[in-house]
XYZ file of C-alpha atoms in Angstrom:
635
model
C 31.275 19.348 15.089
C 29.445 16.398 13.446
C 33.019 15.131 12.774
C 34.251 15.527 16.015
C 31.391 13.636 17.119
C 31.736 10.605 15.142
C 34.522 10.427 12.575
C 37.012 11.566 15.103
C 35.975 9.100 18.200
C 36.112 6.205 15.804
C 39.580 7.218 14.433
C 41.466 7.650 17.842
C 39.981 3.956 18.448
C 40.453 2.463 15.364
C 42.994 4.270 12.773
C 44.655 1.407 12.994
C 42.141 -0.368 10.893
C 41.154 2.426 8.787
C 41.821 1.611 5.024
C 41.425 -1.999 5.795
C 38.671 -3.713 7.770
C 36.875 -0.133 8.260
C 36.780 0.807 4.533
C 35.286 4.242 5.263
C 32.162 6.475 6.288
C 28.535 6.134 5.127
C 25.864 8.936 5.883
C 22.390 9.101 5.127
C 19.980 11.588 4.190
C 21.964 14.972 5.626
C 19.527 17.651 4.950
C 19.091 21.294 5.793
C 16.422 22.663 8.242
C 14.260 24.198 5.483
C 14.151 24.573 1.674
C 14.977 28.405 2.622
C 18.134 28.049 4.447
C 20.024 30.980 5.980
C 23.070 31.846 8.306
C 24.243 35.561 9.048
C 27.191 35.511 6.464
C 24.758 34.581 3.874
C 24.543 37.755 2.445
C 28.528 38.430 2.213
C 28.962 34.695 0.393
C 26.306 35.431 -1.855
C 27.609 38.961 -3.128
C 30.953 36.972 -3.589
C 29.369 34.627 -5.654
C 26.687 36.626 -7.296
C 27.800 40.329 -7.163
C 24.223 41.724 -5.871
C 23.090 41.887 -2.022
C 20.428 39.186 -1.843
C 18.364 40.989 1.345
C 16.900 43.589 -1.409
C 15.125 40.610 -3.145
C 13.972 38.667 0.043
C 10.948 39.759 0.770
C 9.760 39.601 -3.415
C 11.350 36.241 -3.199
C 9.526 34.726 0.076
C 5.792 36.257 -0.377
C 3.363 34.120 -1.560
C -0.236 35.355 -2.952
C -3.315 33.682 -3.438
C -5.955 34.165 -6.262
C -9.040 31.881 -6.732
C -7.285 29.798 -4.020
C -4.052 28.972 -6.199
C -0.917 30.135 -4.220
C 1.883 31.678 -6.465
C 4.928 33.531 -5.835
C 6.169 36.289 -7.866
C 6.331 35.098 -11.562
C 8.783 38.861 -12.560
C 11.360 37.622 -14.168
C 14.060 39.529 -11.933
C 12.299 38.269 -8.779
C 12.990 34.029 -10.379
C 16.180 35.327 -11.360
C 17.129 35.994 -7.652
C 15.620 33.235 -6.662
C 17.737 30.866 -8.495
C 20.431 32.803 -7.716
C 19.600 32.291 -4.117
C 18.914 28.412 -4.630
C 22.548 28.265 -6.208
C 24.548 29.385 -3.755
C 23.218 27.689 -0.979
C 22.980 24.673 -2.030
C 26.867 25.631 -3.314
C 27.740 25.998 0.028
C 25.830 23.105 1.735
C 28.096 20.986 -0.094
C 31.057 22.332 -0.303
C 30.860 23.098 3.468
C 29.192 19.639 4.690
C 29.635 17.094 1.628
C 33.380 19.315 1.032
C 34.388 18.509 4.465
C 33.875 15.130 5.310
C 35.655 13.773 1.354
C 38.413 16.203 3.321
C 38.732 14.610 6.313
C 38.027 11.149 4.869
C 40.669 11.595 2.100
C 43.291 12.938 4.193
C 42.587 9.609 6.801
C 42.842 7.435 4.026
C 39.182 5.820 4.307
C 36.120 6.108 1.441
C 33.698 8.832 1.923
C 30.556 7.567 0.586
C 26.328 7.901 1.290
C 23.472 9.266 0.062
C 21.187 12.174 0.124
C 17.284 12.270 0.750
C 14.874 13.069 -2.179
C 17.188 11.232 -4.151
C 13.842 8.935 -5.411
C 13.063 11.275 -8.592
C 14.282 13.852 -10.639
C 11.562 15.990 -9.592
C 13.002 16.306 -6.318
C 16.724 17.574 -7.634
C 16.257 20.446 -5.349
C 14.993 20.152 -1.740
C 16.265 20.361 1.672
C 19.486 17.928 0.940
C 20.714 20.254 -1.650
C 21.056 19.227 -5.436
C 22.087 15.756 -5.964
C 24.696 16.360 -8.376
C 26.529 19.115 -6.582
C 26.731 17.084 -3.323
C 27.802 14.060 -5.364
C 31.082 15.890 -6.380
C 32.437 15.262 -2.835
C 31.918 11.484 -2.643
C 33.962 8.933 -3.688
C 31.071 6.846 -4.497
C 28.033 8.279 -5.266
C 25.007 6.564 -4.067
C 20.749 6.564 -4.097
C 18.788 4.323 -1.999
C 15.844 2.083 -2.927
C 14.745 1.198 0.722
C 11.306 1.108 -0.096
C 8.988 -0.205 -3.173
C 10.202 2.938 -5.516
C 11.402 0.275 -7.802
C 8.664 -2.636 -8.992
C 7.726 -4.425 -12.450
C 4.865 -2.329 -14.305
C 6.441 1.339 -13.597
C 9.040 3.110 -15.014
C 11.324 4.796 -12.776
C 14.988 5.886 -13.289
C 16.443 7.700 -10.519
C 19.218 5.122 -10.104
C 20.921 6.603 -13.211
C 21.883 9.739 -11.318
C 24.439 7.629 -9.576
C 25.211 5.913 -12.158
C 25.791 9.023 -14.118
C 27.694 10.750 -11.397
C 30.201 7.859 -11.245
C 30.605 7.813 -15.180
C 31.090 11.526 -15.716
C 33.436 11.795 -12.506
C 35.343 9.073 -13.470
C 34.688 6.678 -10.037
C 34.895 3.206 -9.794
C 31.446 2.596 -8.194
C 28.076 3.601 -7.955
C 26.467 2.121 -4.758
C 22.660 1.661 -3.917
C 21.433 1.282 0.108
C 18.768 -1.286 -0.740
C 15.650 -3.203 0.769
C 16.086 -1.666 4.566
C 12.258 -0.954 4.647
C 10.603 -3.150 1.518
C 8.618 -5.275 4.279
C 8.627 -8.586 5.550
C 7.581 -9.714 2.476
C 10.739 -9.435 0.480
C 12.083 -12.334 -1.458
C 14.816 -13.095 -3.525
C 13.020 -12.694 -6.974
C 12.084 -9.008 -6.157
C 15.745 -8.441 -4.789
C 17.002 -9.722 -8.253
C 14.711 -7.355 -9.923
C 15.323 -4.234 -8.076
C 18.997 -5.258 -8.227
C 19.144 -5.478 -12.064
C 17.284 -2.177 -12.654
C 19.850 -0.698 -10.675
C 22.110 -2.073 -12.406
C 21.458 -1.301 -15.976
C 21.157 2.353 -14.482
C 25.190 1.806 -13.652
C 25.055 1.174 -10.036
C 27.118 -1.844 -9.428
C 27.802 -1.692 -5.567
C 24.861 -2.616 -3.729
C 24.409 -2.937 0.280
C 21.680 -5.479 0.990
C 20.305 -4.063 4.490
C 18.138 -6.308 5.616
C 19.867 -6.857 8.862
C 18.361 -5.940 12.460
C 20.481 -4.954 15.412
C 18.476 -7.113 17.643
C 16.283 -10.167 16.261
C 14.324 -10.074 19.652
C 13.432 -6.090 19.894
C 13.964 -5.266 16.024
C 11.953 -7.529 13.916
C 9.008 -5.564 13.171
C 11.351 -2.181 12.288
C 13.966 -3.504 9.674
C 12.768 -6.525 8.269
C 14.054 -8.966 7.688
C 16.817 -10.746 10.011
C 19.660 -11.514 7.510
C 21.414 -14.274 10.090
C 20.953 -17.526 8.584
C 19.739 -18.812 11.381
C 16.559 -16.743 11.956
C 16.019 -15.944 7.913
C 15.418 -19.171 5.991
C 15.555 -17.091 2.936
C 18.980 -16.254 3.254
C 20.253 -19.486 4.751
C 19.169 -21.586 2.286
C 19.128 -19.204 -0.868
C 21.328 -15.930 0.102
C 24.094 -17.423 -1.434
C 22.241 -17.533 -5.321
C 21.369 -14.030 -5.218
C 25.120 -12.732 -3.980
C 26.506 -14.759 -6.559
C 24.884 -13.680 -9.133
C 25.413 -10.514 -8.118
C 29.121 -10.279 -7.973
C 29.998 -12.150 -10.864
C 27.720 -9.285 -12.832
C 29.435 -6.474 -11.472
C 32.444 -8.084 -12.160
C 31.982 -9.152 -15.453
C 30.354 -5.318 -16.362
C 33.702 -3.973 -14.674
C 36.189 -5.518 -17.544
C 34.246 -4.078 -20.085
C 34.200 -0.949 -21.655
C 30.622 1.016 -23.233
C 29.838 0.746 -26.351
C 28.430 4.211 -27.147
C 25.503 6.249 -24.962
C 24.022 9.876 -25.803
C 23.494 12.391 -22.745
C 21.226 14.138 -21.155
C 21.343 17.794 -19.591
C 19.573 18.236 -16.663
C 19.039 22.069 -16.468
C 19.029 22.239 -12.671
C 17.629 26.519 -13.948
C 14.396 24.951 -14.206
C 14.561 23.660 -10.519
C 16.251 26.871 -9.015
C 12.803 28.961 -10.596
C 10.358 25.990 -8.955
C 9.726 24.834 -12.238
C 9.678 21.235 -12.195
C 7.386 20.761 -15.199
C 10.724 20.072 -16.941
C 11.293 16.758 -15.148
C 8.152 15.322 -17.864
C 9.829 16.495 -20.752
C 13.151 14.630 -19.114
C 11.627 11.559 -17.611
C 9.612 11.204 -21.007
C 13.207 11.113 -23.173
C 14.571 9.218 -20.815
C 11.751 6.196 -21.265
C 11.889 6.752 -24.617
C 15.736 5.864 -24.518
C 15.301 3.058 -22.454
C 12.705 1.207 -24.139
C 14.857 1.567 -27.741
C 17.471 -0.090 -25.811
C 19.803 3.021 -25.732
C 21.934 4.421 -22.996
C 22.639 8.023 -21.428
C 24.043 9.679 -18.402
C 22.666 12.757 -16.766
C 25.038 15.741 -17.142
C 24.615 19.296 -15.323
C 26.004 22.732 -15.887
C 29.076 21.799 -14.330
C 29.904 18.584 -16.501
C 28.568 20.521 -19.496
C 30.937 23.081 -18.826
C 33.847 21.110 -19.053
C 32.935 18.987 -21.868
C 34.768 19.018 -25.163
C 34.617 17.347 -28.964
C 36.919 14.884 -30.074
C 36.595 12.543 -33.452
C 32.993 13.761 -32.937
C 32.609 12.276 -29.876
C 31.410 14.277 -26.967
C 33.896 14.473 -24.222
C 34.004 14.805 -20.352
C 36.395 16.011 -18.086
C 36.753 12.110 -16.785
C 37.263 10.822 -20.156
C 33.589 9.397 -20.552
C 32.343 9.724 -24.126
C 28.889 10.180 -25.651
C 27.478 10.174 -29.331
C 25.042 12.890 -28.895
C 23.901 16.092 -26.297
C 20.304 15.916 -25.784
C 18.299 18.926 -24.456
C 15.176 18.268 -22.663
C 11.352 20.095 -23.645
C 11.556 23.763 -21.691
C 14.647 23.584 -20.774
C 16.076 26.851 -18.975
C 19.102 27.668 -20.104
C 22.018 30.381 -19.137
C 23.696 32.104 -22.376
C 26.607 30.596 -21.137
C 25.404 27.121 -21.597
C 23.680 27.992 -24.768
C 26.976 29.839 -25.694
C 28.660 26.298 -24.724
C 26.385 24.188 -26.469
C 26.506 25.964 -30.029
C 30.682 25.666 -29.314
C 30.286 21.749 -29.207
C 27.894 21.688 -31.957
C 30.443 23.550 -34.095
C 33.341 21.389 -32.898
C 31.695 18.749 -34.361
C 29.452 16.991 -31.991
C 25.771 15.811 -32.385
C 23.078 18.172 -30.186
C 19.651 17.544 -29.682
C 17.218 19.978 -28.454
C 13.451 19.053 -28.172
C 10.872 21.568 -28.885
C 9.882 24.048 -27.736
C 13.087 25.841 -26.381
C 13.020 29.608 -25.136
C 16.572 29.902 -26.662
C 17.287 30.218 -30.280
C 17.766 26.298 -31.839
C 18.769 27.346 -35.289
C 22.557 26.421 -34.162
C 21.667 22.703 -33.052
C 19.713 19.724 -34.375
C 15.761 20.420 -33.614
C 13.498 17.316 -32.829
C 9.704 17.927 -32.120
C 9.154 15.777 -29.541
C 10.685 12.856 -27.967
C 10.183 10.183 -29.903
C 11.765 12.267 -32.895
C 14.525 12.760 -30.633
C 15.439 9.340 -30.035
C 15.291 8.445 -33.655
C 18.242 10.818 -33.887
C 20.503 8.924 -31.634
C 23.425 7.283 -33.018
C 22.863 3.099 -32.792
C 25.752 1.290 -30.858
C 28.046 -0.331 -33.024
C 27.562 -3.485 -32.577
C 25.042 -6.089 -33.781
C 22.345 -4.581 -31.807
C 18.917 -4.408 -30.938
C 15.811 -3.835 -33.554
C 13.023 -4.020 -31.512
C 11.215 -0.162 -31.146
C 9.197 0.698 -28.062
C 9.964 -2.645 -26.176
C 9.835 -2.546 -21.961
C 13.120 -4.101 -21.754
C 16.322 -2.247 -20.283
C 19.382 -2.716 -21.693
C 23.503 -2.106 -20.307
C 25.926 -3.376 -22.850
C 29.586 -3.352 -22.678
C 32.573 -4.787 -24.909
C 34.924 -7.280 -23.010
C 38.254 -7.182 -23.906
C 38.694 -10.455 -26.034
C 35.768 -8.972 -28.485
C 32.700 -10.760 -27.099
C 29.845 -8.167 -26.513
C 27.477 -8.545 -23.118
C 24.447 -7.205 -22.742
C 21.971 -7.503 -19.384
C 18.457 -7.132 -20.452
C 15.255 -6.805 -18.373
C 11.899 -6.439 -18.954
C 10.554 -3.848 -16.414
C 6.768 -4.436 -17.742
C 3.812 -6.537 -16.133
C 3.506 -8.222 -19.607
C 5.653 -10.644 -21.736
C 8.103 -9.021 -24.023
C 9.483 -9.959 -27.090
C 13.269 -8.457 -28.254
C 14.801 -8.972 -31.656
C 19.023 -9.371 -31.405
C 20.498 -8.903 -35.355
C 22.847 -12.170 -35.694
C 25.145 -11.302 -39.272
C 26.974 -14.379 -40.642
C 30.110 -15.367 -38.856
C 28.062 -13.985 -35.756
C 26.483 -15.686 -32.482
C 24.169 -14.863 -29.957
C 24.196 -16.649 -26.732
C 22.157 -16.736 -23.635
C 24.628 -16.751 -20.692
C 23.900 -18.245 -16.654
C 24.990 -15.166 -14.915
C 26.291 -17.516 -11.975
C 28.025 -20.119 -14.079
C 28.471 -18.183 -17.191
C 27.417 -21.298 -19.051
C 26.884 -20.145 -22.477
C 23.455 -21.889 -24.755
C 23.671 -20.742 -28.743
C 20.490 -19.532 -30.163
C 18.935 -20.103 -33.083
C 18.548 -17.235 -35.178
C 16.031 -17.482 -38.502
C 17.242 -14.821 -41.326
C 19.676 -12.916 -39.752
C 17.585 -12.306 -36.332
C 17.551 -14.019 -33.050
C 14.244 -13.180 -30.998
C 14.352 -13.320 -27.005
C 11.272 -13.689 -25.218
C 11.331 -12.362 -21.447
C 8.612 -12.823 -18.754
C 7.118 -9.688 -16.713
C 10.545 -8.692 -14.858
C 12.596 -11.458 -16.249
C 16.120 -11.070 -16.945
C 18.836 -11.918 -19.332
C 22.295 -11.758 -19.710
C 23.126 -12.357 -23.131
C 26.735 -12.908 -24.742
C 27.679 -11.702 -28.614
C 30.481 -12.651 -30.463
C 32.594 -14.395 -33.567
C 31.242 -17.477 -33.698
C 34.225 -19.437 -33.535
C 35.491 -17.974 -30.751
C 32.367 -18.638 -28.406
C 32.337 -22.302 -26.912
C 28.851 -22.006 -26.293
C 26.534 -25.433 -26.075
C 23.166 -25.660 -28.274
C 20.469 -23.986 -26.582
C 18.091 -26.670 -25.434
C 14.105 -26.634 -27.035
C 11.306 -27.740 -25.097
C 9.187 -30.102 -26.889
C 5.790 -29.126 -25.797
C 4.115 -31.590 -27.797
C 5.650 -33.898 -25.141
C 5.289 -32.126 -22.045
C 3.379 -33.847 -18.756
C 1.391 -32.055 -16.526
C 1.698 -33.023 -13.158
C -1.877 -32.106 -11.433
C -1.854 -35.053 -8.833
C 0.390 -33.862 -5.979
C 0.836 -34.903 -2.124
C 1.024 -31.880 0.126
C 3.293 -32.547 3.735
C 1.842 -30.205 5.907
C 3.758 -28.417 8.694
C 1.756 -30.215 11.104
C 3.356 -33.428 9.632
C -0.119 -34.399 7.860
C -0.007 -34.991 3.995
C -3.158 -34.015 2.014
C -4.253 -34.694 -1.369
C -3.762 -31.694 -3.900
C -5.837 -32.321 -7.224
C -6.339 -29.655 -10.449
C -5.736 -26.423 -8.996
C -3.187 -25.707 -6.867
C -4.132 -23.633 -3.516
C -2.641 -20.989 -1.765
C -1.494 -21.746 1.618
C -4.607 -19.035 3.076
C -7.157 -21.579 1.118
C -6.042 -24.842 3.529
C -5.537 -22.649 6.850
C -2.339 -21.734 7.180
C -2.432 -17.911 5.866
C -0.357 -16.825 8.910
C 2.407 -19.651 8.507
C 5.501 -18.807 7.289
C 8.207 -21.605 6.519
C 8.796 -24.667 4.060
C 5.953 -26.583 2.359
C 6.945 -29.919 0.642
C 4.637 -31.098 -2.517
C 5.513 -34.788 -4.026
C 4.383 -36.192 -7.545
C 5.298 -39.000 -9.021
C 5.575 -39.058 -13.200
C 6.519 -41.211 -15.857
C 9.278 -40.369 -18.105
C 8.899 -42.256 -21.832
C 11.235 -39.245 -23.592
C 14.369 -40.721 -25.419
C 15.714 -37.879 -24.382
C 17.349 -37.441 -20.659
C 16.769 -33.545 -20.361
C 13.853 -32.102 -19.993
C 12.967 -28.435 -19.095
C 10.700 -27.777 -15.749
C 8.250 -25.375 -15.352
C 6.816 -24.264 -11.839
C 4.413 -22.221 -13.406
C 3.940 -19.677 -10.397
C 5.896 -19.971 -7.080
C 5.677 -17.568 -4.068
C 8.379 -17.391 -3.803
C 11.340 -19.981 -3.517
C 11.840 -23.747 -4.413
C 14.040 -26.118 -4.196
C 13.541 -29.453 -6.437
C 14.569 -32.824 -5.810
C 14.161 -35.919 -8.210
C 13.619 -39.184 -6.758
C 15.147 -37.429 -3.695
C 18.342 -35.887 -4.813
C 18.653 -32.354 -5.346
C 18.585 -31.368 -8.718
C 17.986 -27.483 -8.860
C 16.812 -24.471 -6.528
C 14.642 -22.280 -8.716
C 14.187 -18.549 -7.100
C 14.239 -16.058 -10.291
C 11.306 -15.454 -12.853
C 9.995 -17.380 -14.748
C 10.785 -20.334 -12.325
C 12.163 -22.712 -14.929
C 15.022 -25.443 -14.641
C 16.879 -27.991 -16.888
C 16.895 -31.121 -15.556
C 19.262 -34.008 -16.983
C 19.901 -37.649 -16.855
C 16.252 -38.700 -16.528
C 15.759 -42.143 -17.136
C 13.048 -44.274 -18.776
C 10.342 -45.118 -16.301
C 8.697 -43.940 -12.996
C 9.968 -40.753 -11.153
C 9.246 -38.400 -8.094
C 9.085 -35.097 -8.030
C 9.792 -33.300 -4.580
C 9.219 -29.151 -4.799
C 10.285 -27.767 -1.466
C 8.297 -23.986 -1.396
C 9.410 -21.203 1.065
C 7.433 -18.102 1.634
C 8.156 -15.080 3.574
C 8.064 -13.510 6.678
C 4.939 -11.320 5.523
C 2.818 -14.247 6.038
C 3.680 -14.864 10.045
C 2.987 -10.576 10.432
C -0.492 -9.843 8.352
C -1.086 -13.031 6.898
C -4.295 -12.839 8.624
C -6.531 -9.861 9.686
C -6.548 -12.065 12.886
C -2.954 -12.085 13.276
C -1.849 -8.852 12.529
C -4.805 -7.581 14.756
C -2.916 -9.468 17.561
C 0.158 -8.227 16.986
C -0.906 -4.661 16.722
C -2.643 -4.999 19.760
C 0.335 -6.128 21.567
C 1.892 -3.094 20.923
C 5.370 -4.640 18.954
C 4.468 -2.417 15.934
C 4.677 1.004 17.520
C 7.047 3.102 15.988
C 8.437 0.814 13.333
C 7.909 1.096 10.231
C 4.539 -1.139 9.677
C 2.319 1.558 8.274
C 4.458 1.407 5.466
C 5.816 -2.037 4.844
C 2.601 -3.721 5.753
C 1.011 -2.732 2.504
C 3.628 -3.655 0.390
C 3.345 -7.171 2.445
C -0.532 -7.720 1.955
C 0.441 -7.830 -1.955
C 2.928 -11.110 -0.951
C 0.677 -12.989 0.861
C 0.356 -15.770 -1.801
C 2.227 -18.300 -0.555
C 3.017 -22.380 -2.429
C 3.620 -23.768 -5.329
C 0.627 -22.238 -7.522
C 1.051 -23.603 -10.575
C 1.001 -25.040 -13.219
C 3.780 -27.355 -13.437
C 5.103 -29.025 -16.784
C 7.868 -31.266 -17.797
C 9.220 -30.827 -21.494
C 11.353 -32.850 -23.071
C 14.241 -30.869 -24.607
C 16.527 -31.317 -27.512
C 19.664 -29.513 -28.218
């Protein structure tokens, strides 16, 4: 019915197109009445599947009791057993009879079946009322998560966007996509984007579809900010372009390469069936633990574990994907088929980890006592890698086919972070502009090159022979040279120009919290360097800025940290012209005043504002904050 509805009506309208302009289907968030679905051929499927009639286990299955006001269900081993049972076949047929049907139907028209479940924002929530995410990802050609709110943000660890990322891997699928920013708030900018981009990223999603667009500017604003026209959305008109950029050319670039060795991990989707979710600690633990030791993994499940095999002691998948070691999770349920399975690989030849404490006997694989011990067992890419321990910073390296190793990094903590890059003789390790792909040598001291990145910065960095990398000296800031400019001119957007001295103010602190729009601060400096390139630092911007010396444009700076290179400065007098945009955030609850109005005019029922305006109030910063510094660099 649902594709009669809507696949059907568009394909006697448009087949024509189908393949072409219409690439294919997108749904969102199918789900199932309850967690405790049921139909009246249940019972005949299950005793197919399962070989026992499920009604003589309902009722021990469905009761709940309460003692000293904690509500349990059964805890009798046959009862969990039945339940899990239960929870397996349904959410078996859920999507092989709603996920199944439309990769049919899509396949068979010739357009992409693609989308994304609910509850898709954790691995604690593997099973609910969409099903399991890995089953329903088995009819999709691209599997997909969304990040429509702030589930991804500097300062917190989260990795849910590796379960499409691992579902395209161990399937063997082009692309992984993400549905982000629908619902972030006014408030978002292109710094954050970057951010939740890159995380995504280094989690192997590398299709991304930027919905920030309302169906009608006029009716819409307050539900799906923001506009993306150019028109209405300074943002995008006069910085859209930087972000997509930048964004293509590092899918593309990831694309031609191939990975350079990752472990993985089994999800035991037992644990989930039995409403035991303490597991997803034990797994979100490893998984941080991997991360911050700049080592990569994909999520497997029973049914990628069942069709893995060993090869030159690599572990390897059904799709071709190969990994250096297995990795069982703390209290991990496990079948005796899959412990039968995992002792087979173990004596093929491959590397298995299990982290205590297991209910199943370990004495056939490697045992590690925690997590930490665990990671120390995983094989090191090899390549001149990383040899930081515990560092904040995300890694996704792959090897491009003329040799040269690149590597995005990003540091997902609120503090600086410091990574050390080994650099053998005959070796070189480059920063690369992920737009340009401009390539800056660094210096390395005994053997080691060390990277520092701001709270959520990023870096793409490039590895390689050193003769074959035409890469330009990375230029030095010479702080002992640098001017501070704390004497500024501030054009108002009344047309007035005030005096800014010392501190720099946020737009709220001069009157115009509720403004949202362009700024323009002036300085004039005096430039005695012999050398013509100097590095600029903005210091803090909220949250765009483009930069003009002596009234030509010489940069737009929109990513942490806010720095530039600036060249061909001349002896003598300058001025400096920052042009700062803010965001829409400020113009909706920049002021208790303002956002009063507007809820009392009613434009805010039944959007989305209970949720977006809190993430807004924490954008409300707005200008050039400081504090800005010119260095004179050297190469």
């Amino acid at each position: 019915s649902y594709i009669s509805f809507i696949h059907e009506v568009y394909r006697k309208r448009f087949s024509a197109h189908f393949g072409k302009t219409i690439k294919g289907f997108f749904y969102d968030e199918p789900n199932v009445p309850s967690i405790t679905p049921w139909t009246w051929d249940f019972p005949a499927e299950f005793k197919k599947r399962k070989g026992y009639d499920i009604r003589d286990w309902l009722v021990r299955m469905m009761v709940t009791y309460t003692v000293y006001n904690i509500t349990a269900t059964s805890t009798e081993e046959s009862v969990q057993k039945a339940r899990s049972d239960y929870n397996d076949v349904w959410t078996t047929l859920y999507a092989e009879n709603f996920h199944g049907v439309l990769l049919e139907w899509c396949t068979k028209h010739g357009v992409l079946c693609a989308g994304h479940q609910g509850s898709d924002e954790t691995l604690s929530g593997m099973l609910s009322g969409c099903g399991t995410f890995f089953k329903n990802m088995l009819f999709n050609h691209i599997p997909g998560v969304d990040v429509i709110w702030d589930q991804v943000k500097v300062g917190e660890f989260t990795d849910f966007p590796r379960m499409a990322g691992s579902s395209r891997s161990l399937q063997g699928k082009p692309l992984a996509l993400s549905e982000s920013f629908a619902a972030m708030g006014h408030g978002i900018h292109l710094d954050t984007m970057r951010f939740v981009i890159d995380h995504q990223m280094v989690r192997g999603v590398n299709k991304f579809m930027h919905k920030i667009a309302n169906y009608d500017v006029e009716k819409s604003f307050y539900f799906h900010p923001p506009d993306v026209s150019p028109v209405k959305n300074p943002f995008v008109r006069l910085y859209g372009s930087i972000l997509n950029r930048r964004t293509e050319r590092l899918c593309s670039l990831f694309a031609e390469g191939g990975p350079v060795g990752k472990a993985c991990i089994f999800v035991p989707l037992e644990n989930y069936y039995r409403g035991d979710k303490g597991v997803t600690e034990g797994l979100d633990a490893l998984a941080r633990q991997l991360t911050y030791n700049q080592l990569e993994y994909d999520y497997i499940w029973y049914h990628d574990l069942a069709d893995l095999r060993v090869e030159d002691g690599q572990i390897v998948s059904a799709s071709g994907a190969c990994y250096t070691e297995l990795i069982i999770a703390p209290s991990s349920r496990l079948k005796p088929e899959q412990v039968e399975k995992i002792c087979q690989l173990k004596r093929a030849g491959a590397g298995v980890i299990a982290c205590a404490p297991q209910e199943w006997d370990t004495s056939s694989v490697r045992l590690a006592k925690d997590v930490r011990a665990a990671c120390k067992c995983v094989s090191k890419p090899p390549v001149p890698g990383f040899l930081s321990k515990d560092v904040p910073v995300s890694t996704l390296t792959r090897r491009l086919p003329g040799g040269d190793y690149i590597t995005l990094l990003l540091n997902e903590s609120l503090e600086e972070a410091c990574i050390k890059i080994a650099c053998p003789d005959g070796w070189a390790v480059c920063d690369e502009d992920p737009i340009s792909g401009r390539l800056y040598r660094l210096l390395a001291k005994d053997g080691v090159v060390c990277l520092s990145l701001s709270a959520g910065e990023s870096r793409l960095v490039r590895q390689g022979d050193a003769g074959g990398l035409n890469a330009l000296p990375a230029p030095v800031a010479d702080k002992a040279e640098s001017i501070s400019l704390n004497s500024w001119t501030l054009k108002l957007p009344d047309g007035h120009a005030v005096p800014v001295e010392g501190a720099m103010p946020s737009w709220a602190e001069i009157g115009f919290g509720d403004y949202t729009g362009t700024m323009e601060y002036t300085a004039a400096f005096k430039w005695e360097s012999c050398s013509p390139h100097a590095i600029l630092d903005l210091g803090r911007v909220c949250y765009a800025a483009t930069v003009l010396i002596d009234g030509k444009h010489a940069c737009d700076v929109v990513f942490t940290p806010f720095k530039a290179e600036l060249h061909n400065l001349s002896r003598g007098e300058h001025t400096i012209t920052v042009r700062v945009l803010n965001t829409f955030a400020n113009s909706v609850c920049g002021t208790e005043e303002r956002y009063r109005e507007l809820k009392e005019s009613g434009v805010l029922n039944g959007t989305y504002a209970p949720i977006y305006v809190p993430i807004d109030r924490k954008v409300l910063d707005s200008g050039l904050l400081g504090p800005v510094t010119i260095m004179p660099a050297r190469t």
